[in-house]
Amino acid sequence: GAVVSQHPSWVICKSGTSVKIECRSLDFQATTMFWYRQFPKQSLMLMATSNEGSKATYEQGVEKDKFLINHASLTLSTLTVTSAHPEDSSFYICSARDDRGEKGYTFGSGTRLTVV
Amino acid sequence: QKEVEQDPGPLSVPEGAIVSLNCTYSNSAFQYFMWYRQYSRKGPELLMYTYSSGNKEDGRFTAQVDKSSKYISLFIRDSQPSDSATYLCAMSSVSNDYKLSFGAGTTVTVRA
């Protein structure tokens, strides 16, 4: 089946530093990937839509300068949390839509970010 | 009113029982319907994918989509303790750039 690899699975960083999270589709191409944030016991909140070769589309209320998204190839999207603060601590998950269509969306295993 | 409504539960059933989950939605443009299982601190795992109306079966899982009623269901037969998780319904459409709209998720516990 389709596999999306997300790294790192967890990261602890100091306040003010930046953290990069990678999302890679291993056995399919994905022009479109999505980045979510999930708080405990809540559903996923869409942050942005990442499109290969073009700028990401951010949801209302999400700071594009803080959450930098790069989708440099059909199999890789990255999310960089810049100047992280404790309130950015959360579970971040990516998903990828198979370009072949009609395959559903595959999610990564998530990244738990803790900013201290 | 939320675009996708899902009873958050919790739902507790004995091992071997049938688990019945459902979602209703308001956007008639939705074409693609999915069910995901999510364990704590993990990413959602795709269980079932359905395009438009109809039924689909895969092992112990059966998904049903009734677009006329804007209602989707997931049935889990012969439930096992390992099925204990949160189940999320999700749907999307071309008109919304394929963004997924999620239900709140139903927490299911299967008692041994």
Coordinates of N, CA and C in Angstrom, one line a residue:
Chain A
G1 N 0.8 -1.2 0.0 CA 0.0 0.0 0.0 C 0.9 1.3 0.0
A2 N 0.2 2.4 -0.2 CA 0.9 3.7 -0.2 C 1.5 4.0 1.2
V3 N 2.7 4.5 1.1 CA 3.4 4.9 2.4 C 3.9 6.3 2.3
V4 N 3.7 7.0 3.4 CA 4.2 8.3 3.6 C 5.2 8.3 4.8
S5 N 6.4 8.7 4.6 CA 7.4 8.8 5.6 C 7.5 10.2 6.2
Q6 N 7.3 10.3 7.5 CA 7.4 11.7 8.1 C 8.5 11.6 9.2
H7 N 9.4 12.6 9.1 CA 10.6 12.7 10.0 C 10.8 14.1 10.5
P8 N 11.2 14.3 11.7 CA 11.4 13.3 12.7 C 10.0 12.9 13.4
S9 N 10.0 11.9 14.1 CA 8.8 11.5 14.8 C 8.6 12.3 16.0
W10 N 9.6 12.8 16.6 CA 9.5 13.7 17.7 C 10.8 14.6 17.8
V11 N 10.6 15.8 18.3 CA 11.7 16.7 18.4 C 11.4 17.7 19.5
I12 N 12.5 18.0 20.3 CA 12.5 19.0 21.3 C 13.4 20.1 20.9
C13 N 13.0 21.3 21.0 CA 13.9 22.4 20.6 C 13.7 23.6 21.5
K14 N 14.7 24.4 21.5 CA 14.7 25.6 22.4 C 13.8 26.7 21.8
S15 N 13.2 27.5 22.6 CA 12.4 28.6 22.1 C 13.3 29.6 21.3
G16 N 12.8 30.0 20.1 CA 13.5 30.9 19.2 C 14.3 30.2 18.1
T17 N 14.4 28.9 18.2 CA 15.1 28.1 17.1 C 14.0 27.6 16.1
S18 N 14.5 27.1 14.9 CA 13.6 26.6 13.9 C 13.7 25.1 13.8
V19 N 12.7 24.5 13.4 CA 12.6 23.1 13.2 C 12.0 22.7 11.9
K20 N 12.6 21.8 11.2 CA 12.2 21.3 9.9 C 11.6 19.9 10.0
I21 N 10.4 19.7 9.4 CA 9.8 18.4 9.4 C 9.6 18.0 7.9
E22 N 10.0 16.8 7.6 CA 9.9 16.3 6.2 C 8.8 15.3 6.1
C23 N 8.2 15.4 4.9 CA 7.1 14.5 4.5 C 7.4 13.9 3.1
R24 N 7.6 12.6 3.1 CA 8.0 12.0 1.8 C 7.1 10.9 1.4
S25 N 6.5 10.9 0.2 CA 5.8 9.8 -0.4 C 6.8 8.8 -0.9
L26 N 6.7 7.6 -0.5 CA 7.7 6.6 -0.8 C 7.5 5.8 -2.1
D27 N 6.2 5.6 -2.4 CA 5.9 4.7 -3.6 C 4.8 5.3 -4.5
F28 N 4.7 6.6 -4.4 CA 3.8 7.3 -5.4 C 4.1 8.8 -5.4
Q29 N 3.7 9.4 -6.5 CA 3.9 10.8 -6.6 C 2.7 11.6 -6.1
A30 N 3.0 12.7 -5.5 CA 2.0 13.6 -4.9 C 2.2 15.0 -5.2
T31 N 1.5 15.5 -6.2 CA 1.6 17.0 -6.5 C 1.0 17.8 -5.3
T32 N 0.1 17.2 -4.6 CA -0.6 17.9 -3.5 C -0.3 17.2 -2.2
M33 N 0.2 17.9 -1.2 CA 0.3 17.4 0.2 C -0.3 18.4 1.1
F34 N -0.7 17.9 2.3 CA -1.4 18.8 3.3 C -0.7 18.7 4.6
W35 N -0.7 19.8 5.3 CA -0.1 19.8 6.6 C -1.2 20.1 7.7
Y36 N -1.2 19.3 8.7 CA -2.2 19.4 9.8 C -1.5 19.6 11.1
R37 N -2.3 20.1 12.0 CA -1.9 20.2 13.4 C -3.0 19.6 14.2
Q38 N -2.6 18.8 15.3 CA -3.6 18.2 16.1 C -3.4 18.4 17.5
F39 N -4.4 18.9 18.2 CA -4.3 19.0 19.7 C -4.9 17.8 20.3
P40 N -4.5 17.5 21.6 CA -4.9 16.3 22.3 C -6.4 16.2 22.3
K41 N -6.9 15.0 21.9 CA -8.3 14.7 21.9 C -9.1 15.5 20.9
Q42 N -8.5 16.1 20.0 CA -9.2 16.9 18.9 C -8.9 16.3 17.6
S43 N -9.8 16.7 16.6 CA -9.5 16.3 15.2 C -8.4 17.1 14.6
L44 N -8.1 16.7 13.4 CA -7.0 17.4 12.7 C -7.4 18.8 12.2
M45 N -6.5 19.7 12.3 CA -6.8 21.1 11.8 C -5.9 21.3 10.6
L46 N -6.4 21.6 9.5 CA -5.6 21.8 8.3 C -4.9 23.2 8.4
M47 N -3.6 23.1 8.2 CA -2.8 24.4 8.3 C -2.6 24.9 6.8
A48 N -2.2 24.1 5.9 CA -1.9 24.5 4.6 C -1.9 23.4 3.6
T49 N -2.1 23.8 2.3 CA -2.0 22.9 1.2 C -0.7 23.2 0.5
S50 N 0.1 22.1 0.3 CA 1.4 22.3 -0.4 C 1.3 21.7 -1.8
N51 N 1.6 22.5 -2.7 CA 1.6 22.1 -4.1 C 3.0 22.2 -4.8
E52 N 3.4 21.1 -5.4 CA 4.7 21.0 -6.0 C 4.9 22.1 -7.0
G53 N 6.0 22.8 -6.9 CA 6.3 23.9 -7.9 C 5.6 25.2 -7.7
S54 N 4.8 25.3 -6.7 CA 4.1 26.6 -6.5 C 4.0 26.9 -5.0
K55 N 3.5 28.1 -4.7 CA 3.4 28.5 -3.3 C 2.3 27.7 -2.6
A56 N 2.6 27.5 -1.3 CA 1.5 26.8 -0.5 C 0.3 27.7 -0.3
T57 N -0.8 27.1 0.0 CA -2.0 27.9 0.3 C -2.3 27.7 1.8
Y58 N -2.3 28.7 2.5 CA -2.5 28.6 4.0 C -4.0 28.9 4.4
E59 N -4.4 28.2 5.4 CA -5.7 28.4 5.9 C -5.7 29.7 6.7
Q60 N -6.9 30.2 6.9 CA -7.1 31.4 7.6 C -6.6 31.3 9.1
G61 N -5.8 32.3 9.5 CA -5.3 32.3 10.8 C -3.9 31.6 11.0
V62 N -3.4 31.0 9.9 CA -2.1 30.3 10.0 C -1.1 31.3 9.4
E63 N 0.0 31.6 10.2 CA 1.0 32.5 9.8 C 2.0 31.9 8.8
K64 N 1.9 32.4 7.6 CA 2.8 31.8 6.5 C 4.3 32.0 6.8
D65 N 4.6 33.1 7.5 CA 6.0 33.4 7.7 C 6.5 32.6 8.9
K66 N 5.7 32.1 9.7 CA 6.1 31.2 10.8 C 6.2 29.8 10.4
F67 N 5.2 29.3 9.5 CA 5.2 27.9 9.1 C 5.5 27.9 7.6
L68 N 6.8 27.8 7.3 CA 7.3 27.8 5.9 C 7.1 26.4 5.3
I69 N 6.5 26.4 4.1 CA 6.3 25.1 3.4 C 7.0 25.1 2.1
N70 N 7.7 24.1 1.8 CA 8.4 23.9 0.5 C 8.1 22.6 0.0
H71 N 7.7 22.6 -1.3 CA 7.3 21.3 -2.0 C 8.1 21.2 -3.2
A72 N 9.4 20.8 -3.1 CA 10.4 20.9 -4.1 C 10.3 19.8 -5.2
S73 N 9.7 18.7 -4.8 CA 9.6 17.6 -5.8 C 8.2 16.9 -5.6
L74 N 7.9 16.0 -6.4 CA 6.6 15.3 -6.4 C 6.5 14.3 -5.3
T75 N 7.6 14.1 -4.5 CA 7.6 13.2 -3.4 C 8.0 13.8 -2.1
L76 N 8.3 15.1 -2.0 CA 8.8 15.6 -0.8 C 8.2 17.0 -0.5
S77 N 7.7 17.2 0.7 CA 7.3 18.5 1.2 C 7.9 18.7 2.6
T78 N 8.3 19.9 2.9 CA 8.8 20.2 4.2 C 8.1 21.3 4.8
L79 N 7.9 21.2 6.2 CA 7.3 22.3 7.0 C 8.4 22.7 8.0
T80 N 8.7 24.0 7.9 CA 9.7 24.6 8.9 C 8.9 25.5 9.8
V81 N 9.1 25.2 11.1 CA 8.5 26.1 12.1 C 9.6 27.0 12.5
T82 N 9.4 28.3 12.2 CA 10.5 29.3 12.4 C 10.3 30.0 13.8
S83 N 11.4 30.3 14.4 CA 11.4 31.0 15.7 C 10.3 30.4 16.6
A84 N 10.5 29.1 16.9 CA 9.4 28.4 17.6 C 9.3 28.9 19.0
H85 N 8.0 28.8 19.5 CA 7.7 29.2 20.9 C 6.9 28.1 21.5
P86 N 6.8 28.1 22.8 CA 6.1 27.0 23.5 C 4.7 26.7 23.0
E87 N 4.0 27.8 22.6 CA 2.7 27.6 22.1 C 2.6 26.9 20.7
D88 N 3.8 26.7 20.1 CA 3.8 25.9 18.8 C 4.0 24.5 19.1
S89 N 4.1 24.1 20.4 CA 4.2 22.7 20.7 C 2.9 22.0 20.3
S90 N 3.0 20.9 19.6 CA 1.8 20.3 19.1 C 2.2 19.0 18.3
F91 N 1.2 18.3 17.8 CA 1.4 17.1 16.9 C 1.2 17.6 15.5
Y92 N 2.2 17.5 14.6 CA 2.1 17.9 13.3 C 2.0 16.7 12.4
I93 N 1.1 16.7 11.4 CA 0.9 15.5 10.6 C 0.8 16.0 9.1
C94 N 1.4 15.2 8.2 CA 1.3 15.5 6.8 C 0.4 14.4 6.1
S95 N -0.2 14.8 5.0 CA -0.8 13.7 4.2 C -0.5 14.0 2.7
A96 N -0.6 13.0 1.9 CA -0.3 13.1 0.5 C -1.4 12.5 -0.3
R97 N -1.8 13.2 -1.4 CA -2.8 12.7 -2.3 C -2.1 12.1 -3.5
D98 N -2.4 10.8 -3.7 CA -1.8 10.1 -4.8 C -2.2 10.7 -6.2
D99 N -1.3 11.1 -7.0 CA -1.6 11.7 -8.3 C -2.4 10.8 -9.2
R100 N -2.4 9.5 -9.0 CA -3.1 8.6 -9.8 C -4.6 8.7 -9.5
G101 N -5.0 9.4 -8.4 CA -6.4 9.6 -8.0 C -7.0 8.4 -7.5
E102 N -8.2 8.5 -6.9 CA -9.0 7.4 -6.5 C -8.3 6.5 -5.6
K103 N -7.3 7.0 -4.8 CA -6.6 6.1 -3.9 C -6.7 6.6 -2.5
G104 N -7.4 7.6 -2.2 CA -7.5 8.1 -0.9 C -6.2 9.0 -0.6
Y105 N -6.1 9.4 0.7 CA -5.0 10.2 1.1 C -4.3 9.4 2.2
T106 N -3.0 9.4 2.1 CA -2.1 8.7 3.0 C -1.5 9.7 3.9
F107 N -1.5 9.3 5.2 CA -0.9 10.2 6.2 C 0.4 9.7 6.7
G108 N 1.3 10.7 7.1 CA 2.5 10.3 7.8 C 2.2 9.9 9.2
S109 N 3.2 9.5 9.9 CA 3.1 9.0 11.3 C 3.0 10.2 12.3
G110 N 3.3 11.4 11.8 CA 3.2 12.5 12.7 C 4.5 12.9 13.4
T111 N 4.6 14.1 13.8 CA 5.8 14.7 14.5 C 5.3 15.4 15.7
R112 N 5.8 14.9 16.9 CA 5.5 15.6 18.1 C 6.6 16.7 18.4
L113 N 6.2 17.9 18.4 CA 7.1 19.0 18.6 C 6.9 19.6 20.0
T114 N 8.0 19.6 20.7 CA 8.0 20.3 22.1 C 9.0 21.4 22.1
V115 N 8.5 22.6 22.4 CA 9.4 23.8 22.4 C 9.6 24.1 23.9
V116 N 10.8 24.2 24.3 CA 11.1 24.5 25.7 C 11.7 25.8 25.9
Chain B
Q1 N -23.6 25.1 12.2 CA -23.6 23.6 11.9 C -22.3 23.2 11.3
K2 N -21.7 22.2 11.8 CA -20.4 21.7 11.2 C -20.7 21.1 9.8
E3 N -19.7 21.1 9.0 CA -19.8 20.6 7.6 C -19.9 19.0 7.7
V4 N -19.2 18.4 8.6 CA -19.3 17.0 8.8 C -19.6 16.7 10.3
E5 N -20.6 16.0 10.6 CA -21.0 15.6 11.9 C -20.7 14.2 12.2
Q6 N -20.1 14.0 13.4 CA -19.7 12.6 13.8 C -19.9 12.5 15.3
D7 N -20.6 11.6 15.8 CA -20.7 11.4 17.2 C -19.4 11.0 17.8
P8 N -18.9 11.8 18.8 CA -17.5 11.5 19.3 C -17.5 10.3 20.3
G9 N -18.7 9.8 20.6 CA -18.8 8.7 21.5 C -18.5 9.1 23.0
P10 N -17.8 8.3 23.8 CA -17.1 7.1 23.4 C -18.1 5.9 23.2
L11 N -17.6 4.9 22.4 CA -18.4 3.7 22.2 C -17.6 2.5 22.7
S12 N -18.2 1.8 23.5 CA -17.6 0.6 24.1 C -18.4 -0.7 23.8
V13 N -17.7 -1.7 23.2 CA -18.4 -2.9 22.8 C -17.6 -4.1 23.2
P14 N -18.3 -5.3 23.4 CA -17.5 -6.5 23.8 C -16.9 -7.0 22.5
E15 N -15.8 -7.8 22.7 CA -15.1 -8.4 21.7 C -16.0 -9.3 20.8
G16 N -15.9 -9.2 19.5 CA -16.8 -10.0 18.7 C -18.0 -9.3 18.2
A17 N -18.3 -8.2 18.8 CA -19.5 -7.4 18.4 C -19.3 -6.7 17.1
I18 N -20.4 -6.2 16.5 CA -20.3 -5.3 15.3 C -20.2 -3.9 15.8
V19 N -19.2 -3.2 15.3 CA -19.1 -1.7 15.6 C -19.7 -1.0 14.4
S20 N -20.6 -0.1 14.7 CA -21.3 0.7 13.7 C -21.0 2.2 13.9
L21 N -20.4 2.8 12.9 CA -20.0 4.2 13.0 C -20.6 5.0 11.8
N22 N -21.0 6.2 12.0 CA -21.6 7.0 10.9 C -21.2 8.4 11.0
C23 N -21.4 9.1 9.9 CA -21.2 10.5 9.8 C -22.3 11.1 8.8
T24 N -22.7 12.3 9.1 CA -23.6 13.0 8.2 C -22.8 14.3 7.7
Y25 N -23.2 14.8 6.6 CA -22.5 15.9 6.0 C -23.5 16.8 5.3
S26 N -23.1 18.1 5.1 CA -24.1 19.1 4.5 C -23.7 19.5 3.1
N27 N -22.4 19.3 2.7 CA -22.0 19.7 1.4 C -22.2 18.6 0.3
S28 N -23.2 18.9 -0.5 CA -23.5 17.9 -1.5 C -22.5 17.7 -2.6
A29 N -21.4 18.6 -2.6 CA -20.4 18.5 -3.6 C -19.4 17.4 -3.2
F30 N -19.4 16.9 -2.0 CA -18.4 15.8 -1.6 C -18.6 14.6 -2.5
Q31 N -17.4 14.1 -3.0 CA -17.4 13.0 -3.9 C -16.6 11.8 -3.4
Y32 N -15.6 12.1 -2.6 CA -14.6 11.1 -2.1 C -14.8 11.0 -0.6
F33 N -15.0 9.7 -0.2 CA -15.3 9.5 1.2 C -14.3 8.4 1.8
M34 N -13.8 8.7 3.0 CA -12.8 7.9 3.6 C -13.1 7.7 5.1
W35 N -12.6 6.6 5.5 CA -12.6 6.3 7.0 C -11.1 6.0 7.4
Y36 N -10.8 6.6 8.5 CA -9.4 6.5 9.0 C -9.5 5.9 10.5
R37 N -8.5 5.2 10.8 CA -8.3 4.8 12.2 C -7.0 5.4 12.7
Q38 N -7.2 6.0 13.9 CA -6.0 6.7 14.5 C -5.8 6.2 15.9
Y39 N -4.6 5.6 16.2 CA -4.2 5.3 17.5 C -3.5 6.5 18.1
S40 N -3.5 6.5 19.5 CA -2.9 7.6 20.2 C -1.5 7.9 19.7
R41 N -1.2 9.2 19.4 CA 0.1 9.7 19.1 C 0.6 9.1 17.8
K42 N -0.3 8.7 16.9 CA 0.1 8.2 15.6 C -0.7 8.9 14.5
G43 N -0.2 8.9 13.3 CA -1.0 9.4 12.2 C -2.2 8.6 11.8
P44 N -3.2 9.1 11.2 CA -4.4 8.3 10.8 C -4.0 7.3 9.7
E45 N -4.6 6.2 9.8 CA -4.4 5.1 8.9 C -5.7 4.9 8.0
L46 N -5.5 4.9 6.7 CA -6.6 4.8 5.8 C -7.2 3.3 5.9
L47 N -8.5 3.3 6.2 CA -9.2 2.0 6.2 C -10.0 1.7 5.0
M48 N -10.8 2.7 4.6 CA -11.7 2.5 3.5 C -11.7 3.8 2.7
Y49 N -11.8 3.6 1.3 CA -12.0 4.8 0.4 C -13.1 4.4 -0.5
T50 N -14.0 5.4 -0.7 CA -15.1 5.2 -1.6 C -15.3 6.4 -2.4
Y51 N -15.6 6.2 -3.7 CA -15.9 7.3 -4.6 C -17.4 7.3 -4.9
S52 N -18.1 8.3 -4.6 CA -19.5 8.5 -4.8 C -20.3 7.5 -3.9
S53 N -21.5 7.2 -4.3 CA -22.4 6.3 -3.5 C -22.1 4.8 -3.7
G54 N -22.5 4.0 -2.7 CA -22.3 2.6 -2.8 C -21.7 2.0 -1.6
N55 N -21.5 0.7 -1.7 CA -20.9 -0.1 -0.6 C -19.6 -0.6 -1.0
K56 N -18.7 -0.8 0.0 CA -17.4 -1.4 -0.3 C -17.0 -2.3 0.9
E57 N -16.5 -3.4 0.6 CA -16.1 -4.4 1.7 C -14.7 -4.7 1.6
D58 N -14.0 -4.8 2.7 CA -12.6 -5.2 2.8 C -12.4 -5.9 4.1
G59 N -12.3 -7.2 4.0 CA -12.1 -8.0 5.2 C -13.3 -7.8 6.2
R60 N -13.0 -7.4 7.4 CA -14.0 -7.2 8.4 C -14.7 -5.8 8.3
F61 N -14.2 -5.0 7.4 CA -14.7 -3.6 7.3 C -15.7 -3.5 6.1
T62 N -16.8 -2.8 6.3 CA -17.7 -2.4 5.2 C -18.1 -1.0 5.3
A63 N -17.9 -0.3 4.2 CA -18.2 1.2 4.2 C -19.4 1.4 3.3
Q64 N -20.3 2.2 3.7 CA -21.5 2.5 2.9 C -21.6 4.1 2.7
V65 N -21.9 4.5 1.5 CA -22.1 5.9 1.2 C -23.5 6.1 0.6
D66 N -24.3 6.9 1.2 CA -25.6 7.3 0.6 C -25.6 8.8 0.4
K67 N -25.3 9.2 -0.8 CA -25.2 10.6 -1.1 C -26.6 11.3 -1.1
S68 N -27.6 10.6 -1.4 CA -29.0 11.2 -1.4 C -29.4 11.6 0.1
S69 N -28.9 10.9 1.1 CA -29.1 11.2 2.4 C -28.0 11.9 3.1
K70 N -26.9 12.1 2.4 CA -25.7 12.7 2.9 C -25.2 12.0 4.2
Y71 N -25.1 10.7 4.1 CA -24.8 9.8 5.2 C -23.8 8.7 4.8
I72 N -22.8 8.5 5.7 CA -21.9 7.5 5.4 C -21.7 6.6 6.7
S73 N -21.4 5.4 6.5 CA -21.2 4.4 7.6 C -20.0 3.6 7.5
L74 N -19.5 3.1 8.6 CA -18.5 2.1 8.6 C -18.9 1.0 9.6
F75 N -18.8 -0.2 9.2 CA -19.1 -1.4 10.1 C -17.9 -2.2 10.2
I76 N -17.6 -2.6 11.5 CA -16.5 -3.5 11.8 C -17.1 -4.7 12.3
R77 N -16.9 -5.9 11.6 CA -17.4 -7.1 12.1 C -16.4 -7.8 13.0
D78 N -16.8 -8.7 13.9 CA -15.9 -9.5 14.7 C -14.9 -8.6 15.3
S79 N -15.3 -7.6 16.0 CA -14.3 -6.6 16.5 C -13.4 -7.2 17.5
Q80 N -12.2 -6.7 17.5 CA -11.1 -7.2 18.3 C -10.6 -6.1 19.3
P81 N -10.0 -6.4 20.4 CA -9.4 -5.3 21.2 C -8.4 -4.4 20.5
S82 N -7.7 -5.0 19.5 CA -6.8 -4.1 18.7 C -7.5 -3.1 17.8
D83 N -8.8 -3.2 17.7 CA -9.6 -2.2 17.0 C -9.9 -1.0 17.8
S84 N -9.5 -1.0 19.1 CA -9.8 0.1 20.0 C -8.9 1.3 19.5
A85 N -9.6 2.3 19.1 CA -8.9 3.5 18.5 C -9.9 4.6 18.3
T86 N -9.5 5.7 17.7 CA -10.4 6.7 17.3 C -10.6 6.6 15.8
Y87 N -11.9 6.6 15.3 CA -12.2 6.5 13.9 C -12.7 7.8 13.4
L88 N -12.1 8.2 12.3 CA -12.4 9.5 11.7 C -13.0 9.3 10.3
C89 N -14.1 10.0 10.1 CA -14.6 10.0 8.7 C -14.0 11.3 8.0
A90 N -13.8 11.2 6.7 CA -13.3 12.3 6.0 C -13.8 12.3 4.6
M91 N -14.0 13.5 4.0 CA -14.5 13.6 2.7 C -13.9 14.8 2.0
S92 N -14.0 14.7 0.6 CA -13.4 15.8 -0.1 C -14.1 16.0 -1.5
S93 N -13.8 17.0 -2.2 CA -14.4 17.2 -3.5 C -13.4 18.0 -4.4
V94 N -13.5 17.9 -5.7 CA -12.7 18.7 -6.6 C -12.9 20.2 -6.4
S95 N -14.1 20.6 -6.1 CA -14.5 22.0 -6.0 C -13.8 22.6 -4.8
N96 N -13.4 21.8 -3.8 CA -12.7 22.3 -2.6 C -11.2 22.0 -2.6
D97 N -10.7 21.9 -3.9 CA -9.2 21.6 -4.0 C -8.8 20.3 -3.3
Y98 N -9.7 19.4 -3.2 CA -9.4 18.1 -2.6 C -9.1 18.1 -1.1
K99 N -9.3 19.3 -0.5 CA -9.1 19.3 1.0 C -10.0 18.4 1.7
L100 N -9.5 17.7 2.7 CA -10.3 16.8 3.5 C -11.1 17.6 4.6
S101 N -12.4 17.2 4.7 CA -13.1 17.7 5.8 C -13.4 16.5 6.7
F102 N -13.0 16.7 8.0 CA -13.1 15.6 8.9 C -14.3 15.7 9.9
G103 N -14.7 14.5 10.3 CA -15.6 14.5 11.5 C -14.8 14.6 12.7
A104 N -15.5 14.7 13.8 CA -14.7 14.9 15.1 C -14.0 13.7 15.6
G105 N -14.4 12.5 15.0 CA -13.7 11.3 15.4 C -14.6 10.6 16.5
T106 N -14.7 9.3 16.4 CA -15.4 8.5 17.4 C -14.4 7.6 18.1
T107 N -14.3 7.7 19.4 CA -13.4 6.8 20.2 C -14.1 5.5 20.5
V108 N -13.5 4.4 20.1 CA -14.0 3.1 20.2 C -13.2 2.2 21.1
T109 N -13.8 1.5 22.1 CA -13.1 0.6 22.9 C -13.7 -0.8 22.8
V110 N -12.9 -1.8 22.4 CA -13.4 -3.1 22.3 C -12.9 -3.9 23.5
R111 N -13.9 -4.3 24.4 CA -13.5 -5.0 25.6 C -13.3 -6.5 25.4
A112 N -12.2 -7.0 26.0 CA -11.8 -8.4 25.8 C -12.7 -9.2 26.7

